[in-house]
PDB file of C-alpha atoms in Angstrom:
ATOM      1  CA  UNK V 256      -3.533   1.843 -20.458  1.00 41.00           C
ATOM      2  CA  UNK V 257      -3.286  -1.934 -20.797  1.00 43.00           C
ATOM      3  CA  UNK V 258      -5.608  -3.414 -23.360  1.00 37.00           C
ATOM      4  CA  UNK V 259      -4.909  -7.121 -23.005  1.00 39.00           C
ATOM      5  CA  UNK V 260      -7.905  -9.433 -22.887  1.00 38.00           C
ATOM      6  CA  UNK V 261      -6.653 -11.698 -20.088  1.00 50.00           C
ATOM      7  CA  UNK V 262      -6.469 -11.170 -16.350  1.00 76.00           C
ATOM      8  CA  UNK V 263      -3.665  -9.046 -14.992  1.00 84.00           C
ATOM      9  CA  UNK V 264      -0.836 -10.231 -12.785  1.00 90.00           C
ATOM     10  CA  UNK V 265       0.321  -7.726 -10.174  1.00 91.00           C
ATOM     11  CA  UNK V 266       4.049  -7.826  -9.365  1.00 93.00           C
ATOM     12  CA  UNK V 267       4.825  -6.169  -6.048  1.00 94.00           C
ATOM     13  CA  UNK V 268       8.440  -5.096  -5.522  1.00 95.00           C
ATOM     14  CA  UNK V 269      10.290  -6.006  -2.339  1.00 94.00           C
ATOM     15  CA  UNK V 270      10.683  -2.390  -1.222  1.00 95.00           C
ATOM     16  CA  UNK V 271       7.015  -1.569  -1.823  1.00 96.00           C
ATOM     17  CA  UNK V 272       5.969  -4.676   0.113  1.00 94.00           C
ATOM     18  CA  UNK V 273       8.291  -4.042   3.064  1.00 94.00           C
ATOM     19  CA  UNK V 274       7.350  -0.377   3.343  1.00 96.00           C
ATOM     20  CA  UNK V 275       3.597  -0.941   3.508  1.00 95.00           C
ATOM     21  CA  UNK V 276       3.967  -3.752   6.054  1.00 94.00           C
ATOM     22  CA  UNK V 277       6.268  -1.623   8.249  1.00 95.00           C
ATOM     23  CA  UNK V 278       3.730   1.215   8.069  1.00 96.00           C
ATOM     24  CA  UNK V 279       1.003  -1.054   9.430  1.00 94.00           C
ATOM     25  CA  UNK V 280       3.300  -2.455  12.138  1.00 91.00           C
ATOM     26  CA  UNK V 281       4.349   1.016  13.284  1.00 94.00           C
ATOM     27  CA  UNK V 282       0.715   2.021  13.883  1.00 94.00           C
ATOM     28  CA  UNK V 283      -0.827  -1.194  15.161  1.00 89.00           C
ATOM     29  CA  UNK V 284      -3.693   0.463  17.052  1.00 89.00           C
ATOM     30  CA  UNK V 285      -4.964   2.623  14.189  1.00 93.00           C
ATOM     31  CA  UNK V 286      -5.965   2.198  10.578  1.00 94.00           C
ATOM     32  CA  UNK V 287      -3.293   3.127   8.030  1.00 96.00           C
ATOM     33  CA  UNK V 288      -3.308   3.720   4.320  1.00 97.00           C
ATOM     34  CA  UNK V 289      -1.082   4.570   1.379  1.00 97.00           C
ATOM     35  CA  UNK V 290      -0.648   4.657  -2.370  1.00 98.00           C
ATOM     36  CA  UNK V 291       0.876   2.153  -4.767  1.00 98.00           C
ATOM     37  CA  UNK V 292       3.042   3.488  -7.594  1.00 98.00           C
ATOM     38  CA  UNK V 293       3.886   1.526 -10.693  1.00 97.00           C
ATOM     39  CA  UNK V 294       3.738   1.014 -14.438  1.00 96.00           C
ATOM     40  CA  UNK V 295       2.391  -1.403 -17.013  1.00 91.00           C
ATOM     41  CA  UNK V 296       4.736  -4.138 -18.215  1.00 89.00           C
ATOM     42  CA  UNK V 297       3.176  -5.350 -21.437  1.00 84.00           C
ATOM     43  CA  UNK V 298      -0.515  -6.179 -21.668  1.00 81.00           C
ATOM     44  CA  UNK V 299      -0.845  -8.533 -18.724  1.00 89.00           C
ATOM     45  CA  UNK V 300       1.505  -7.398 -15.919  1.00 92.00           C
ATOM     46  CA  UNK V 301       1.265  -4.377 -13.654  1.00 94.00           C
ATOM     47  CA  UNK V 302       4.483  -3.662 -11.763  1.00 96.00           C
ATOM     48  CA  UNK V 303       3.956  -2.061  -8.338  1.00 96.00           C
ATOM     49  CA  UNK V 304       7.373  -0.491  -7.879  1.00 97.00           C
ATOM     50  CA  UNK V 305       6.849   1.692  -4.813  1.00 97.00           C
ATOM     51  CA  UNK V 306       4.439   2.262  -1.949  1.00 98.00           C
ATOM     52  CA  UNK V 307       3.916   5.610  -0.243  1.00 98.00           C
ATOM     53  CA  UNK V 308       2.553   5.482   3.331  1.00 98.00           C
ATOM     54  CA  UNK V 309      -0.020   8.237   3.762  1.00 97.00           C
ATOM     55  CA  UNK V 310      -1.888   8.491   7.055  1.00 97.00           C
ATOM     56  CA  UNK V 311      -2.410   6.814  10.415  1.00 96.00           C
ATOM     57  CA  UNK V 312      -5.095   9.173  11.736  1.00 91.00           C
ATOM     58  CA  UNK V 313      -8.093  10.765  10.026  1.00 82.00           C
ATOM     59  CA  UNK V 314      -7.644   8.726   6.855  1.00 85.00           C
ATOM     60  CA  UNK V 315     -10.709  10.187   5.179  1.00 80.00           C
ATOM     61  CA  UNK V 316      -9.897  13.904   5.547  1.00 84.00           C
ATOM     62  CA  UNK V 317      -9.919  15.373   2.053  1.00 86.00           C
ATOM     63  CA  UNK V 318      -7.485  18.354   2.244  1.00 90.00           C
ATOM     64  CA  UNK V 319      -4.432  16.338   3.399  1.00 92.00           C
ATOM     65  CA  UNK V 320      -5.272  13.635   0.861  1.00 91.00           C
ATOM     66  CA  UNK V 321      -5.431  16.182  -1.953  1.00 91.00           C
ATOM     67  CA  UNK V 322      -2.083  17.689  -0.927  1.00 93.00           C
ATOM     68  CA  UNK V 323      -0.475  14.255  -0.853  1.00 94.00           C
ATOM     69  CA  UNK V 324      -1.859  13.335  -4.276  1.00 93.00           C
ATOM     70  CA  UNK V 325      -0.472  16.506  -5.859  1.00 94.00           C
ATOM     71  CA  UNK V 326       3.034  15.965  -4.464  1.00 96.00           C
ATOM     72  CA  UNK V 327       3.055  12.243  -5.215  1.00 97.00           C
ATOM     73  CA  UNK V 328       1.896  12.828  -8.795  1.00 96.00           C
ATOM     74  CA  UNK V 329       4.751  15.320  -9.225  1.00 97.00           C
ATOM     75  CA  UNK V 330       7.180  12.698  -7.926  1.00 97.00           C
ATOM     76  CA  UNK V 331       5.715  10.048 -10.261  1.00 97.00           C
ATOM     77  CA  UNK V 332       6.254  12.321 -13.252  1.00 97.00           C
ATOM     78  CA  UNK V 333       9.993  12.371 -12.534  1.00 97.00           C
ATOM     79  CA  UNK V 334      10.211   8.577 -12.249  1.00 96.00           C
ATOM     80  CA  UNK V 335       8.020   7.394 -15.099  1.00 96.00           C
ATOM     81  CA  UNK V 336       5.501   5.968 -12.637  1.00 97.00           C
ATOM     82  CA  UNK V 337       1.801   6.417 -12.005  1.00 97.00           C
ATOM     83  CA  UNK V 338      -0.569   5.963  -9.067  1.00 97.00           C
ATOM     84  CA  UNK V 339      -1.856   2.462  -9.751  1.00 97.00           C
ATOM     85  CA  UNK V 340      -3.437   1.461  -6.463  1.00 97.00           C
ATOM     86  CA  UNK V 341      -4.047   1.869  -2.767  1.00 97.00           C
ATOM     87  CA  UNK V 342      -3.249  -0.078   0.392  1.00 97.00           C
ATOM     88  CA  UNK V 343      -5.205  -0.108   3.639  1.00 97.00           C
ATOM     89  CA  UNK V 344      -5.097  -1.770   7.056  1.00 95.00           C
ATOM     90  CA  UNK V 345      -8.198  -1.629   9.241  1.00 94.00           C
ATOM     91  CA  UNK V 346      -8.081  -0.474  12.844  1.00 91.00           C
ATOM     92  CA  UNK V 347      -9.704  -3.552  14.401  1.00 87.00           C
ATOM     93  CA  UNK V 348      -7.946  -6.896  14.286  1.00 81.00           C
ATOM     94  CA  UNK V 349     -11.216  -8.719  13.679  1.00 81.00           C
ATOM     95  CA  UNK V 350     -12.168  -6.473  10.755  1.00 86.00           C
ATOM     96  CA  UNK V 351     -11.264  -8.092   7.451  1.00 86.00           C
ATOM     97  CA  UNK V 352     -13.759  -6.172   5.336  1.00 92.00           C
ATOM     98  CA  UNK V 353     -12.927  -3.642   2.658  1.00 95.00           C
ATOM     99  CA  UNK V 354     -14.557  -0.529   4.133  1.00 93.00           C
ATOM    100  CA  UNK V 355     -16.005   2.604   2.582  1.00 94.00           C
ATOM    101  CA  UNK V 356     -12.879   4.750   3.053  1.00 93.00           C
ATOM    102  CA  UNK V 357     -10.770   2.235   1.117  1.00 95.00           C
ATOM    103  CA  UNK V 358     -13.427   1.836  -1.573  1.00 96.00           C
ATOM    104  CA  UNK V 359     -13.881   5.585  -2.002  1.00 95.00           C
ATOM    105  CA  UNK V 360     -10.158   6.290  -2.372  1.00 94.00           C
ATOM    106  CA  UNK V 361      -9.829   3.276  -4.650  1.00 95.00           C
ATOM    107  CA  UNK V 362     -12.713   4.615  -6.747  1.00 96.00           C
ATOM    108  CA  UNK V 363     -10.942   7.952  -7.087  1.00 93.00           C
ATOM    109  CA  UNK V 364      -7.734   6.287  -8.291  1.00 94.00           C
ATOM    110  CA  UNK V 365      -9.574   3.982 -10.696  1.00 95.00           C
ATOM    111  CA  UNK V 366     -11.157   6.968 -12.459  1.00 94.00           C
ATOM    112  CA  UNK V 367      -7.686   7.839 -13.698  1.00 92.00           C
ATOM    113  CA  UNK V 368      -6.276   4.306 -13.827  1.00 93.00           C
ATOM    114  CA  UNK V 369      -9.017   1.714 -14.516  1.00 92.00           C
ATOM    115  CA  UNK V 370      -6.772  -1.266 -13.661  1.00 91.00           C
ATOM    116  CA  UNK V 371      -6.161   0.093 -10.162  1.00 94.00           C
ATOM    117  CA  UNK V 372      -5.802  -2.383  -7.322  1.00 95.00           C
ATOM    118  CA  UNK V 373      -6.470  -2.273  -3.578  1.00 96.00           C
ATOM    119  CA  UNK V 374      -4.353  -4.261  -1.133  1.00 96.00           C
ATOM    120  CA  UNK V 375      -6.057  -4.896   2.217  1.00 96.00           C
ATOM    121  CA  UNK V 376      -3.661  -6.009   4.932  1.00 94.00           C
ATOM    122  CA  UNK V 377      -4.651  -8.789   7.339  1.00 88.00           C
ATOM    123  CA  UNK V 378      -4.033  -7.520  10.871  1.00 83.00           C
ATOM    124  CA  UNK V 379      -3.913 -10.971  12.446  1.00 81.00           C
ATOM    125  CA  UNK V 380      -1.273 -12.149   9.994  1.00 82.00           C
ATOM    126  CA  UNK V 381       0.690  -8.923  10.503  1.00 82.00           C
ATOM    127  CA  UNK V 382       0.642  -9.480  14.259  1.00 79.00           C
ATOM    128  CA  UNK V 383       2.242 -12.886  13.755  1.00 79.00           C
ATOM    129  CA  UNK V 384       5.182 -11.494  11.766  1.00 76.00           C
ATOM    130  CA  UNK V 385       7.148  -9.899  14.660  1.00 71.00           C
ATOM    131  CA  UNK V 386       6.790 -13.178  16.558  1.00 72.00           C
ATOM    132  CA  UNK V 387       8.606 -14.965  13.747  1.00 64.00           C
ATOM    133  CA  UNK V 388       5.537 -16.979  12.818  1.00 62.00           C
ATOM    134  CA  UNK V 389       4.621 -17.806   9.252  1.00 58.00           C
ATOM    135  CA  UNK V 390       1.088 -16.490   9.223  1.00 54.00           C
ATOM    136  CA  UNK V 391       0.609 -17.026   5.522  1.00 61.00           C
ATOM    137  CA  UNK V 392      -0.428 -14.294   3.092  1.00 68.00           C
ATOM    138  CA  UNK V 393      -0.714 -10.884   4.744  1.00 86.00           C
ATOM    139  CA  UNK V 394      -2.607  -9.084   1.975  1.00 89.00           C
ATOM    140  CA  UNK V 395      -5.871  -9.466   0.125  1.00 91.00           C
ATOM    141  CA  UNK V 396      -6.104  -8.273  -3.474  1.00 93.00           C
ATOM    142  CA  UNK V 397      -9.158  -6.385  -4.766  1.00 95.00           C
ATOM    143  CA  UNK V 398      -9.843  -5.186  -8.300  1.00 93.00           C
ATOM    144  CA  UNK V 399     -12.847  -3.680 -10.069  1.00 92.00           C
ATOM    145  CA  UNK V 400     -15.285  -6.134 -11.664  1.00 89.00           C
ATOM    146  CA  UNK V 401     -17.400  -5.604 -14.796  1.00 86.00           C
ATOM    147  CA  UNK V 402     -19.981  -3.775 -12.656  1.00 86.00           C
ATOM    148  CA  UNK V 403     -17.357  -1.335 -11.328  1.00 90.00           C
ATOM    149  CA  UNK V 404     -17.554  -2.841  -7.832  1.00 94.00           C
ATOM    150  CA  UNK V 405     -14.532  -3.930  -5.813  1.00 96.00           C
ATOM    151  CA  UNK V 406     -14.173  -7.704  -5.726  1.00 93.00           C
ATOM    152  CA  UNK V 407     -11.819  -9.977  -3.814  1.00 91.00           C
ATOM    153  CA  UNK V 408      -9.415 -11.668  -6.230  1.00 88.00           C
ATOM    154  CA  UNK V 409      -6.953 -13.509  -4.010  1.00 79.00           C
ATOM    155  CA  UNK V 410      -4.054 -13.199  -1.581  1.00 73.00           C
ATOM    156  CA  UNK V 411      -0.344 -12.633  -2.010  1.00 67.00           C
ATOM    157  CA  UNK V 412       1.317 -15.807  -3.137  1.00 60.00           C
ATOM    158  CA  UNK V 413      -1.627 -16.541  -5.396  1.00 62.00           C
ATOM    159  CA  UNK V 414      -1.812 -16.374  -9.151  1.00 62.00           C
ATOM    160  CA  UNK V 415      -2.642 -12.653  -9.370  1.00 85.00           C
ATOM    161  CA  UNK V 416      -0.454 -10.965  -6.762  1.00 89.00           C
ATOM    162  CA  UNK V 417       3.219 -11.905  -6.751  1.00 88.00           C
ATOM    163  CA  UNK V 418       5.992 -10.499  -4.583  1.00 88.00           C
ATOM    164  CA  UNK V 419       8.702 -10.044  -7.182  1.00 87.00           C
ATOM    165  CA  UNK V 420      11.799 -10.904  -5.133  1.00 86.00           C
ATOM    166  CA  UNK V 421      11.728 -14.434  -3.635  1.00 81.00           C
ATOM    167  CA  UNK V 422      13.752 -13.349  -0.581  1.00 85.00           C
ATOM    168  CA  UNK V 423      11.388 -10.488   0.324  1.00 86.00           C
ATOM    169  CA  UNK V 424       9.995 -12.205   3.427  1.00 83.00           C
ATOM    170  CA  UNK V 425      13.477 -12.974   4.722  1.00 85.00           C
ATOM    171  CA  UNK V 426      14.460  -9.322   4.359  1.00 89.00           C
ATOM    172  CA  UNK V 427      11.183  -8.221   5.928  1.00 89.00           C
ATOM    173  CA  UNK V 428      11.712 -10.426   8.993  1.00 89.00           C
ATOM    174  CA  UNK V 429      15.200  -8.953   9.403  1.00 91.00           C
ATOM    175  CA  UNK V 430      13.709  -5.453   9.300  1.00 92.00           C
ATOM    176  CA  UNK V 431      11.075  -6.462  11.820  1.00 90.00           C
ATOM    177  CA  UNK V 432      13.601  -8.000  14.235  1.00 90.00           C
ATOM    178  CA  UNK V 433      15.570  -4.734  14.164  1.00 92.00           C
ATOM    179  CA  UNK V 434      12.324  -2.737  14.604  1.00 91.00           C
ATOM    180  CA  UNK V 435      13.048  -0.764  11.463  1.00 93.00           C
ATOM    181  CA  UNK V 436       9.470   0.541  11.433  1.00 91.00           C
ATOM    182  CA  UNK V 437      10.446   3.194  13.991  1.00 93.00           C
ATOM    183  CA  UNK V 438      12.259   5.079  11.239  1.00 94.00           C
ATOM    184  CA  UNK V 439       9.436   4.984   8.708  1.00 97.00           C
ATOM    185  CA  UNK V 440       7.846   8.321   7.808  1.00 97.00           C
ATOM    186  CA  UNK V 441       4.347   8.613   6.360  1.00 97.00           C
ATOM    187  CA  UNK V 442       2.788  11.649   4.733  1.00 96.00           C
ATOM    188  CA  UNK V 443       1.009  12.586   7.944  1.00 96.00           C
ATOM    189  CA  UNK V 444       4.372  12.771   9.722  1.00 96.00           C
ATOM    190  CA  UNK V 445       5.649  15.014   6.913  1.00 95.00           C
ATOM    191  CA  UNK V 446       2.698  17.407   7.227  1.00 93.00           C
ATOM    192  CA  UNK V 447       3.385  17.720  10.958  1.00 94.00           C
ATOM    193  CA  UNK V 448       7.138  18.206  10.436  1.00 96.00           C
ATOM    194  CA  UNK V 449       8.264  19.034   6.892  1.00 95.00           C
ATOM    195  CA  UNK V 450      11.845  18.026   7.676  1.00 96.00           C
ATOM    196  CA  UNK V 451      10.647  14.405   7.700  1.00 96.00           C
ATOM    197  CA  UNK V 452      10.917  12.950   4.200  1.00 97.00           C
ATOM    198  CA  UNK V 453       7.849  10.956   3.082  1.00 96.00           C
ATOM    199  CA  UNK V 454       9.993   9.232   0.438  1.00 96.00           C
ATOM    200  CA  UNK V 455      11.961   7.463   3.217  1.00 96.00           C
ATOM    201  CA  UNK V 456      15.331   7.617   1.403  1.00 94.00           C
ATOM    202  CA  UNK V 457      17.207   6.179   4.404  1.00 93.00           C
ATOM    203  CA  UNK V 458      14.889   3.235   5.063  1.00 93.00           C
ATOM    204  CA  UNK V 459      16.645   0.694   2.866  1.00 90.00           C
ATOM    205  CA  UNK V 460      20.230   1.759   3.555  1.00 84.00           C
TER     206      UNK V 460
END
């Protein structure tokens, strides 16, 4: 656990960033969610090394969520990582609020990792990406305040949430132009067909 007195900076890796955006683009007409895996880097930086897409239907069903958490925690133990946050994209394009499903799952994660973060994707900005438009930041950052409530902190590109690799957007646009999202597997896909690997080992090859 980080014990520094200052505010944390969240460093999001290129692969984690690309994977969660592709998940949202693959399922544009439904809400999607997933987990953020990472580790502390000193007292004031949290590295988000990986993202794991979870579901694109029935996001709030408890049994599949519990199964996914068990398997993902086992994977984390082999990589020296922990579940440090959650990402979510709402179903409606005009919905930019952090809803109860996201808050509840975020609350669950924060019980085990108090510095947990939620990334809420902006559907309008995501829609602009395949068109080659620079829609600005595509994610909103939420953390727990002193009253244990989720508060908006800022957007990617701000002082708190940094995409670690400067060329990440260039790589992302290349993946979008080649419609790479078709090959992305989330945990829901894995539960329906166990031959589909939720770790997506082929995605970045």
